[in-house]
CSV table of C-alpha atoms and ligand atoms in Angstrom, one decimal:
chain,number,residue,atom,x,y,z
A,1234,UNK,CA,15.5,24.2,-36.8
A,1235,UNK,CA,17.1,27.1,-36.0
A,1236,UNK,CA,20.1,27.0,-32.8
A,1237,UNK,CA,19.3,23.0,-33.2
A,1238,UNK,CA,23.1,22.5,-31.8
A,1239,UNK,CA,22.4,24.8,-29.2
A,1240,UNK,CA,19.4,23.2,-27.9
A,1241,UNK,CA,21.0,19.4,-28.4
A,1242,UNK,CA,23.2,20.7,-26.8
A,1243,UNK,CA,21.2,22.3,-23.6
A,1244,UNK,CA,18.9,18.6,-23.2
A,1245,UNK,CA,22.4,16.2,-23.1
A,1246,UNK,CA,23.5,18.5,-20.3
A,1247,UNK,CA,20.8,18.4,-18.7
A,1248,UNK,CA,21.0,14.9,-19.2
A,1249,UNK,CA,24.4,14.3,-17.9
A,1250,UNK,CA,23.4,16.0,-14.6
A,1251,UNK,CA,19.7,14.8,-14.0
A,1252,UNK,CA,19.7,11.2,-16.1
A,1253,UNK,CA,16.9,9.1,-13.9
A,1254,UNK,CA,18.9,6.0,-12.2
A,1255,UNK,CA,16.8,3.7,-13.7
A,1256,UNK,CA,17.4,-0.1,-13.3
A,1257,UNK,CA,18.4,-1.2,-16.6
A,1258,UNK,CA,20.1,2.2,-17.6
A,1259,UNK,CA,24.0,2.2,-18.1
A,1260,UNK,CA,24.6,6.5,-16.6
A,1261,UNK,CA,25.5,9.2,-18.7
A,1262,UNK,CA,28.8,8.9,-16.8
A,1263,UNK,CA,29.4,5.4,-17.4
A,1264,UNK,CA,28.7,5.6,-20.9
A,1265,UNK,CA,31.4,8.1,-21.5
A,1266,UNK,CA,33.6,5.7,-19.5
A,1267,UNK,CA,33.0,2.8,-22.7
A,1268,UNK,CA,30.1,0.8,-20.5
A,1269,UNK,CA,27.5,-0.3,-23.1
A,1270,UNK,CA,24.1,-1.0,-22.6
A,1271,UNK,CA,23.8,-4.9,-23.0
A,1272,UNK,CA,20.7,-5.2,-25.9
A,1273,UNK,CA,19.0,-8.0,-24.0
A,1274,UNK,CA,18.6,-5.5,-21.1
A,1275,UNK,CA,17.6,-3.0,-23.3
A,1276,UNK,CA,15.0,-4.9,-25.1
A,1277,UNK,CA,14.0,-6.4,-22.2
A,1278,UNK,CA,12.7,-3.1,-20.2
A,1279,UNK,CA,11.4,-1.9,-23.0
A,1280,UNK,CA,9.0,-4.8,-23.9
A,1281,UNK,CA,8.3,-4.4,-19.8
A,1282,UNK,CA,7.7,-0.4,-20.7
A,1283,UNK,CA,5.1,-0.7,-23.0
A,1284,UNK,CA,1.8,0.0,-21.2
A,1285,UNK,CA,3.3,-0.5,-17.9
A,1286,UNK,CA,4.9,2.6,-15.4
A,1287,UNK,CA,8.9,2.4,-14.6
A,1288,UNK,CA,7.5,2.0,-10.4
A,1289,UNK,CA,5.7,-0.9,-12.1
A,1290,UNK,CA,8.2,-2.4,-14.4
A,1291,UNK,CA,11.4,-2.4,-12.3
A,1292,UNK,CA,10.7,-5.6,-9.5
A,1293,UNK,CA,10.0,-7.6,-12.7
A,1294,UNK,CA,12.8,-6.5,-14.6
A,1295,UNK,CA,15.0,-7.2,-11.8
A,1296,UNK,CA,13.3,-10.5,-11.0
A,1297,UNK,CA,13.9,-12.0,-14.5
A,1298,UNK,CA,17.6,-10.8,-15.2
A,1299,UNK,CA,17.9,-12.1,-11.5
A,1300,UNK,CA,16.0,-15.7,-12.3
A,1301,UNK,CA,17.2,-15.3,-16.3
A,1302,UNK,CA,20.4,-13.3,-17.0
A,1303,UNK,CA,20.7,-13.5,-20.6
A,1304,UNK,CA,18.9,-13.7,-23.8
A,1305,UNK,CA,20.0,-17.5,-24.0
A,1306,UNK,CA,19.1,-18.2,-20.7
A,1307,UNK,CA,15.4,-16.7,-21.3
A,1308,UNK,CA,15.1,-18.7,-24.9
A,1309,UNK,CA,15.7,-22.1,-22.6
A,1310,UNK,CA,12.3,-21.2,-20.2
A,1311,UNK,CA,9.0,-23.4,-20.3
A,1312,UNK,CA,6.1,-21.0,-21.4
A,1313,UNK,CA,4.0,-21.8,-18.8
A,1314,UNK,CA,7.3,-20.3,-16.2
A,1315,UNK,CA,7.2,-17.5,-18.0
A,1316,UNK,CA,3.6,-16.8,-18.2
A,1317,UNK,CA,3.4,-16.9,-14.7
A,1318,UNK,CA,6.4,-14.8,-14.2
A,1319,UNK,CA,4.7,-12.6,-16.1
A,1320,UNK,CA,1.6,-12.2,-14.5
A,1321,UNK,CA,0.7,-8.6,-12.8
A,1322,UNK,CA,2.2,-6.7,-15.8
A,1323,UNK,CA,-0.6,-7.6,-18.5
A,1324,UNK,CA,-0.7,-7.8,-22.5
A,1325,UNK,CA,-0.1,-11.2,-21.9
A,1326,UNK,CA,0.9,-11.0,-26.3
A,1327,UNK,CA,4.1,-9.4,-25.2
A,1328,UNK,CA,5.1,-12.1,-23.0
A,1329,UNK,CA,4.3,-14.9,-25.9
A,1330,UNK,CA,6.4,-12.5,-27.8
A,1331,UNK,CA,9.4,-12.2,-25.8
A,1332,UNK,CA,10.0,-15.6,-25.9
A,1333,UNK,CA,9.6,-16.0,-29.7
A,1334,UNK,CA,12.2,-13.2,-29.7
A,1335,UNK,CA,14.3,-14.6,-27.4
A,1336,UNK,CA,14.3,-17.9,-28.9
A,1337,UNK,CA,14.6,-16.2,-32.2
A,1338,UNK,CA,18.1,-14.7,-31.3
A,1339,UNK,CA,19.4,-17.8,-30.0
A,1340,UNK,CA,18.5,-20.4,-32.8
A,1341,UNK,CA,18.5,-17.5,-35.8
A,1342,UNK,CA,21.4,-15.0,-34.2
A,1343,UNK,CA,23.9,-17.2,-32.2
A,1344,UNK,CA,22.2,-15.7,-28.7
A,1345,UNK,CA,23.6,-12.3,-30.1
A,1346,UNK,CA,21.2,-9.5,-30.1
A,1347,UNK,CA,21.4,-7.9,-34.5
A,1348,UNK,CA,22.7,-4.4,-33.9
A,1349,UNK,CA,20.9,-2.7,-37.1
A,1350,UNK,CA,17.6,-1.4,-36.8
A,1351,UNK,CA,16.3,-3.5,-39.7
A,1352,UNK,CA,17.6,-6.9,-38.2
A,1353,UNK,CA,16.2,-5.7,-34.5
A,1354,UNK,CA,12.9,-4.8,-36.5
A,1355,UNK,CA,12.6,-8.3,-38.0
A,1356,UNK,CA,12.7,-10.5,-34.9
A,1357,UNK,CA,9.3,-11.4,-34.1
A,1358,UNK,CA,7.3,-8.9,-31.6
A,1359,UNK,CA,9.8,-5.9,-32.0
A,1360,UNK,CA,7.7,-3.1,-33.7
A,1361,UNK,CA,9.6,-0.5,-35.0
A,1362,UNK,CA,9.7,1.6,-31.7
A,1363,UNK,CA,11.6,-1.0,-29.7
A,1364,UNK,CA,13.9,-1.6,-32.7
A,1365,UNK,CA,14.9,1.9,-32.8
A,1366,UNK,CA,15.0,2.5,-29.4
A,1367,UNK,CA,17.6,-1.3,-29.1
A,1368,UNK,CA,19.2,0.5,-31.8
A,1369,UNK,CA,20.0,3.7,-30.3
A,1370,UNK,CA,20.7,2.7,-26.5
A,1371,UNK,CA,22.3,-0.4,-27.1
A,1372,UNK,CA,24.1,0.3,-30.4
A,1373,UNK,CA,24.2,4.4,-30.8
A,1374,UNK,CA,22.1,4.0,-34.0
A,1375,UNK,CA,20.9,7.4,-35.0
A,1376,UNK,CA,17.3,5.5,-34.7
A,1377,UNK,CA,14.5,7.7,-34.1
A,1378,UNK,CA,13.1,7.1,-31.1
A,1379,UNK,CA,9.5,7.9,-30.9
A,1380,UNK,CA,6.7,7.1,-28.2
A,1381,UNK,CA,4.0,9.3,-26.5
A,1382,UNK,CA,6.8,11.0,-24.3
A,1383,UNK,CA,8.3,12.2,-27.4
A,1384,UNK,CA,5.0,12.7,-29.4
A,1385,UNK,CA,4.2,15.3,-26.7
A,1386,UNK,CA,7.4,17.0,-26.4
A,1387,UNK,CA,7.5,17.3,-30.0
A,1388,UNK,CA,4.1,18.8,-30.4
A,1389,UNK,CA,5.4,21.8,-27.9
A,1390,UNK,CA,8.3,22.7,-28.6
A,1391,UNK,CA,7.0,23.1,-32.1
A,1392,UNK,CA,3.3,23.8,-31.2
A,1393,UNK,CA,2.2,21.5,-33.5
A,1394,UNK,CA,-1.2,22.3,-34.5
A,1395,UNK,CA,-2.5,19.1,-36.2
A,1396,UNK,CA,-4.3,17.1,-33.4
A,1397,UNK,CA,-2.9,13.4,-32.5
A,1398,UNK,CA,-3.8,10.7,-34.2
A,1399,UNK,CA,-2.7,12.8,-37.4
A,1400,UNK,CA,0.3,14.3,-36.6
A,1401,UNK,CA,2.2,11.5,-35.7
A,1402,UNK,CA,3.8,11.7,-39.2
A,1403,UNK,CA,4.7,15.2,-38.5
A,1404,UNK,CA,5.7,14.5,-35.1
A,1405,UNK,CA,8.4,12.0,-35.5
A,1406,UNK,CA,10.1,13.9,-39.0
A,1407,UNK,CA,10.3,16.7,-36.5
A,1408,UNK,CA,11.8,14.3,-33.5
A,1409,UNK,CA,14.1,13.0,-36.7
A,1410,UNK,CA,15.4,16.6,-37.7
A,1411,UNK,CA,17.6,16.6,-34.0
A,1412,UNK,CA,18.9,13.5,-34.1
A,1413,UNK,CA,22.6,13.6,-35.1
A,1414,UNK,CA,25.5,11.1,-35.1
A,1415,UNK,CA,26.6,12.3,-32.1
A,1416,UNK,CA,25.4,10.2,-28.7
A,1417,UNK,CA,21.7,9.4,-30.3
A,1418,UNK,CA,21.7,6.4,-27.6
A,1419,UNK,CA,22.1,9.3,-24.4
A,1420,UNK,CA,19.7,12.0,-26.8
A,1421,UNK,CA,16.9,9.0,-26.9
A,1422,UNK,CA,17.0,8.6,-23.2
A,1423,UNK,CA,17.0,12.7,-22.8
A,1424,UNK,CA,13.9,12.9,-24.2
A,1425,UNK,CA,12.0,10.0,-23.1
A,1426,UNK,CA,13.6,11.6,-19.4
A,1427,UNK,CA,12.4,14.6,-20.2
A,1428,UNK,CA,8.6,13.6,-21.4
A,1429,UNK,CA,9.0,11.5,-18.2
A,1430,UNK,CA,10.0,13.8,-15.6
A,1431,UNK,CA,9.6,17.9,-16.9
A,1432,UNK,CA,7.3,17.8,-20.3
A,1433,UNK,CA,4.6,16.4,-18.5
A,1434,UNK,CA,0.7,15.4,-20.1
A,1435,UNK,CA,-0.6,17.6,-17.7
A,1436,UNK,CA,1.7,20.1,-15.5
A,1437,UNK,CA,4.6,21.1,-18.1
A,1438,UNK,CA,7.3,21.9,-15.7
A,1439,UNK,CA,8.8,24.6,-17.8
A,1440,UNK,CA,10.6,26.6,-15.1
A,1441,UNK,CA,13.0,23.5,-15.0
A,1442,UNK,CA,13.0,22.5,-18.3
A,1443,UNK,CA,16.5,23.0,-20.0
A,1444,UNK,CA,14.9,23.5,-23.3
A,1445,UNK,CA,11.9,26.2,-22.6
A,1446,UNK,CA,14.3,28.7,-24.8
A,1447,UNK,CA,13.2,26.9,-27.8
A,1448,UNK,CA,9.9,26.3,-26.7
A,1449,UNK,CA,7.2,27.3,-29.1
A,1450,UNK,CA,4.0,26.2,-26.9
A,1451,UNK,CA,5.7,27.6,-23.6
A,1452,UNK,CA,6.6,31.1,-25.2
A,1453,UNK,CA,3.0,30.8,-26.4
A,1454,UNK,CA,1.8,30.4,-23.1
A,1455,UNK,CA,-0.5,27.4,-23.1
A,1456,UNK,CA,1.9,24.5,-23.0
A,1457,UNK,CA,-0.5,21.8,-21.4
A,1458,UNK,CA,-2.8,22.1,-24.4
A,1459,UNK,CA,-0.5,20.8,-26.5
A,1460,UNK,CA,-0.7,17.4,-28.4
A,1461,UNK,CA,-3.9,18.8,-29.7
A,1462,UNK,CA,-6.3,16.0,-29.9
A,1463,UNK,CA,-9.5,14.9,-31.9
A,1464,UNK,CA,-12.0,13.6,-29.3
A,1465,UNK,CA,-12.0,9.9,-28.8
A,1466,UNK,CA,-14.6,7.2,-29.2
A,1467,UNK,CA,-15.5,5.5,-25.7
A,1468,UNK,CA,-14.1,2.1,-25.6
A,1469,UNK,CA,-17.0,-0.5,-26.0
A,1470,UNK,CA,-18.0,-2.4,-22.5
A,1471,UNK,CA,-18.2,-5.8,-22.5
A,1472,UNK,CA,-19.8,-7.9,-19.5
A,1473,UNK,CA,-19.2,-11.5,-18.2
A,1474,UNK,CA,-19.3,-13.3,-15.5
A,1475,UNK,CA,-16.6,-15.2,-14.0
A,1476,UNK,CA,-17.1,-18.4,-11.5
A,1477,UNK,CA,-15.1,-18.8,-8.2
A,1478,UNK,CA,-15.6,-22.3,-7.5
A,1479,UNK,CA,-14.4,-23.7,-4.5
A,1480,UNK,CA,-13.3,-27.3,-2.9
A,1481,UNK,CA,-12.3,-26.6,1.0
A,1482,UNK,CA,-8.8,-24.5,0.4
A,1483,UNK,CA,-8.8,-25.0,-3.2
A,1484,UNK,CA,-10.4,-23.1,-6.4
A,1485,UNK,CA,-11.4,-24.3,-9.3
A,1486,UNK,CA,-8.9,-22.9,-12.6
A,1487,UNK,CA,-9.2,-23.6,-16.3
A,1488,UNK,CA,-6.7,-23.2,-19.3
A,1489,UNK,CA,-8.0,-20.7,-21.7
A,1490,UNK,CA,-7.4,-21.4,-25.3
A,1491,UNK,CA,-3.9,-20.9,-27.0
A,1492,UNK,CA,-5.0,-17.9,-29.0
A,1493,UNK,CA,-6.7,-14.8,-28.1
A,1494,UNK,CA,-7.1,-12.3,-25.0
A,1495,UNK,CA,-5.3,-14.3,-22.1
A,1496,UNK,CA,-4.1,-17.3,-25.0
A,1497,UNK,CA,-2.6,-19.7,-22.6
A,1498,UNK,CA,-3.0,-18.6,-19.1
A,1499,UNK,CA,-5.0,-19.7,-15.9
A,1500,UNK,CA,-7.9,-18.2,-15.3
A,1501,UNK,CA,-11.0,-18.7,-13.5
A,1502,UNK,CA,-14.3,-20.1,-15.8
A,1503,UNK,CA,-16.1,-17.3,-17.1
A,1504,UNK,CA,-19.0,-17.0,-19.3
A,1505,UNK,CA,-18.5,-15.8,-22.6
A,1506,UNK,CA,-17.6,-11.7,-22.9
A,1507,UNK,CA,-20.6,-9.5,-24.6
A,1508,UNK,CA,-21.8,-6.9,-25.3
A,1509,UNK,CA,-25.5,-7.5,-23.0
A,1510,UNK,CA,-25.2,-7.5,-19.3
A,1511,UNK,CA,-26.0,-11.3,-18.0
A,1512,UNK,CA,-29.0,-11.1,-16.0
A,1513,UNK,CA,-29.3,-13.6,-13.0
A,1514,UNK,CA,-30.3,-16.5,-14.4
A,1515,UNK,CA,-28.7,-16.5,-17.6
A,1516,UNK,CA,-25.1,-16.2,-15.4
A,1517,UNK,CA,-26.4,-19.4,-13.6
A,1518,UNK,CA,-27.1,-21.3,-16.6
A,1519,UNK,CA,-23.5,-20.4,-18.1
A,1520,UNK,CA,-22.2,-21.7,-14.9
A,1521,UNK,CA,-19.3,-24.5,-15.3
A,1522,UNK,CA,-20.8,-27.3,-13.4
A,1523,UNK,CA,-24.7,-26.8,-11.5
A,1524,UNK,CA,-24.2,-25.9,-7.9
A,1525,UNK,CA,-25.8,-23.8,-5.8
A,1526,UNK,CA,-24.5,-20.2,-6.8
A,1527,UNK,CA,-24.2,-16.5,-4.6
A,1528,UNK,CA,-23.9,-13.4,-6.1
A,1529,UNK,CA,-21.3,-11.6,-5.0
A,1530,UNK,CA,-21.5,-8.4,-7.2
A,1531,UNK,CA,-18.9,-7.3,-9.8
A,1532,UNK,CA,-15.4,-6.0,-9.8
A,1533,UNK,CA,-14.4,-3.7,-13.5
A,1534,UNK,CA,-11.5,-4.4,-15.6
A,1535,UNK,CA,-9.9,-2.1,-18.8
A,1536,UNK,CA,-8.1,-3.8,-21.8
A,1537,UNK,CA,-6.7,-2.1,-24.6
A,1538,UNK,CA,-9.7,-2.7,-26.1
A,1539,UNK,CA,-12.7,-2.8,-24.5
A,1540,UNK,CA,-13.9,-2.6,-20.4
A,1541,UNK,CA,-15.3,-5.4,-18.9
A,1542,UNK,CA,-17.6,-5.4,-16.3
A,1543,UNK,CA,-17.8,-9.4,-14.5
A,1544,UNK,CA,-20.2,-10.3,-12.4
A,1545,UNK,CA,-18.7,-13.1,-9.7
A,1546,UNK,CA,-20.6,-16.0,-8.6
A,1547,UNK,CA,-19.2,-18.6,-6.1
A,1548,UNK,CA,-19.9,-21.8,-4.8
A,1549,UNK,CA,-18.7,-25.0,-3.4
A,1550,UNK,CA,-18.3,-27.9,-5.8
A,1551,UNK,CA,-16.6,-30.3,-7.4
A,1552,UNK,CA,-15.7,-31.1,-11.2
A,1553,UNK,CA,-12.9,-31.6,-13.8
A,1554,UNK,CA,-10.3,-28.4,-13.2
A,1555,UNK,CA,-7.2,-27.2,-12.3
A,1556,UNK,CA,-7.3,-27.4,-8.5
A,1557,UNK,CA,-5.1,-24.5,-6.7
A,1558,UNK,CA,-4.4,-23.6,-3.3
A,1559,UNK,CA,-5.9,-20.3,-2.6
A,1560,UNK,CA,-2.4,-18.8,-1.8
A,1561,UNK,CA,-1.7,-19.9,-5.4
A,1562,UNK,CA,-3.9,-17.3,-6.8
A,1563,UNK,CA,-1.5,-14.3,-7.0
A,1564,UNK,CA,-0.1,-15.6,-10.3
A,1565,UNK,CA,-3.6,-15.1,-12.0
A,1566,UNK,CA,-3.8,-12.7,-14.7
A,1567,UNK,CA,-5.5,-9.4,-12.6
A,1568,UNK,CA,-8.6,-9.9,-14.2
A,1569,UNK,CA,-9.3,-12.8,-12.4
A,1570,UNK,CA,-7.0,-11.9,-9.7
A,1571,UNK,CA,-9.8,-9.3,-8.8
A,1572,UNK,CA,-12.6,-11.4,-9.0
A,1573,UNK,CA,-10.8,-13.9,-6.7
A,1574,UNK,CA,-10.2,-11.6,-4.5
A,1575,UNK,CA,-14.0,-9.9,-4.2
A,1576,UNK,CA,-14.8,-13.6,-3.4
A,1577,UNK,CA,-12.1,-13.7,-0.8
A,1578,UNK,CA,-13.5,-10.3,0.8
A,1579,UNK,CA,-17.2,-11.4,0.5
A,1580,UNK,CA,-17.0,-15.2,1.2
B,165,SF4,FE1,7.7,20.9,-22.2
B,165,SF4,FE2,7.5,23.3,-21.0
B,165,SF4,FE3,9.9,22.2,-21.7
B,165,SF4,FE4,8.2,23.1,-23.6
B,165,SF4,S1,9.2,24.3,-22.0
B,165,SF4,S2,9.4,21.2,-23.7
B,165,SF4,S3,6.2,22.6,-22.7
B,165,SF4,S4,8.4,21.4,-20.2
């Protein structure tokens, strides 16, 4: 690209002045000072990240380096503690996953986070985004740092005419042609900064963007139509029902199986998930024990996946579960954390 110093250039200044304060961010300032990132913090919030907003992310990530302060001190945690520390920030795979890395760099690493990308990249869970972006902030790898933030900034200032998925090849050899040697840990967090706070999906800030000089879509005019995208394919719906049973103060919770959606977690007893709604009888008759069962509507729920839409019934009854104080509940998964709560509203 041509003036590629100049624009590098223009972002890290813009960095240096206007770096969000982010919980586990080492500043621009610091950094020059010699502070490093620490890679379990690193890794940590960016596990968090996936999926999940920085508003979202940050009381957890300040809850478990509170409750857990290193990677060794994670490895050491029963699963079920760390399932329900988990709870509220979904993808419940990434918390199994977390501690297979965790205890992965204590019993394969010494408790010593690998500082290449293709050590980070073989620990179990880290796909090859949270490899490079360990690598670069904790390490100053000159990894390539690529997620939708970047994707998008890409596809302007370059106007990148193949729509997403396609381009994604094209996107990151482009993100790949302005990384240099020099501070690729503070040039990662420039641009996930500015996807974050300036290139946004929908209102580009360009007036206050420090790279609109080189900007291909904004000279063009049209910025916000840029990723171009092939039209996407609904996500399939799914329906269920899910069973609030009670017993005076206490509701009735089951383990669901080790593998699959929710492997390992409370929940309440739902019927099987397909793809026909249940109609009234047939949600009775998948009931967990016979008792005499309300209706109390449906609440909706997204996965990556598929949407679900689960009809809740409740009773009173008794029967072999997992009995749990009502004030309990808040560690449920949110599935069932809404259906818990409909029954709450409509008891
Ligand atoms: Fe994004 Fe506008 Fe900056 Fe281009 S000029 S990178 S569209 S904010």
């Amino acid at each position: 690209m041509k003036d590629r110093d100049a624009l590098r250039s223009a972002l890290l200044a813009w960095y240096d002045a206007q770096a969000r304060d982010l919980a586990w961010r080492v500043s621009p300032a610091d950094r020059r000072a010699g502070v490093r990132s620490d890679p379990y913090r690193v890794w940590l919030s960016e596990v968090m990240l996936q999926q999940t907003t920085v508003p979202h992310a940050t009381p957890y990530f300040l809850s478990f380096t509170q409750r857990w302060p290193t990677v060794s001190d994670l490895a050491a945690v029963e699963d079920g503690d760390l399932m329900a520390a988990w709870a509220g920030l979904g993808y419940y795979a990434r918390a199994r996953n977390l501690l297979a890395c965790a205890r992965a760099v204590v019993h394969d690493h010494g408790g010593v986070f690998p500082n290449t990308e293709d050590a980070l990249r073989a620990l179990p869970g880290v796909g090859a985004y949270t490899a490079a972006a360990v690598a670069a902030i904790a390490f100053d790898r000159a990894a390539n740092v690529v997620d939708g933030n970047v994707e998008r900034v890409m596809s302007r200032l370059f106007a990148v005419e193949t729509p997403l998925p396609d381009a994604k090849p094209e996107l990151k050899a482009l993100a790949a042609d302005l990384i240099t040697a020099d501070r690729p840990g503070d040039w990662a967090q420039a641009l996930m900064d500015l996807g974050a706070t300036v290139c946004k999906p929908k209102g580009p800030l360009c007036d206050r963007c420090p790279v609109s000089a080189w900007c291909a879509a904004h000279l063009g005019g049209a910025p916000e139509t840029y990723p171009r995208k092939t039209k996407k394919a609904d996500r399939p719906r799914r329906h269920g029902v899910a069973y609030v049973l009670t017993r005076g103060e206490e509701v009735a919770l089951v383990r669901r199986p080790p593998k699959g959606l929710l492997g390992g977690m409370l929940g309440l007893p739902t019927s099987d998930w397909r793809a026909a709604p249940y109609g009234d009888a047939e949600a009775v008759a998948a009931a967990p024990v016979a008792a005499v069962w309300r209706d109390l509507g449906a609440v909706e729920h997204v996965f990556t996946h598929f949407s679900l839409t689960l009809r809740v019934f409740a009773a009173e009854g008794g029967g072999d579960f997992v009995w749990t104080p009502r004030e309990g509940l808040g560690a449920l998964p949110s599935v069932f954390l809404k259906a818990a709560r409909a029954a709450e509203r409509l008891l």
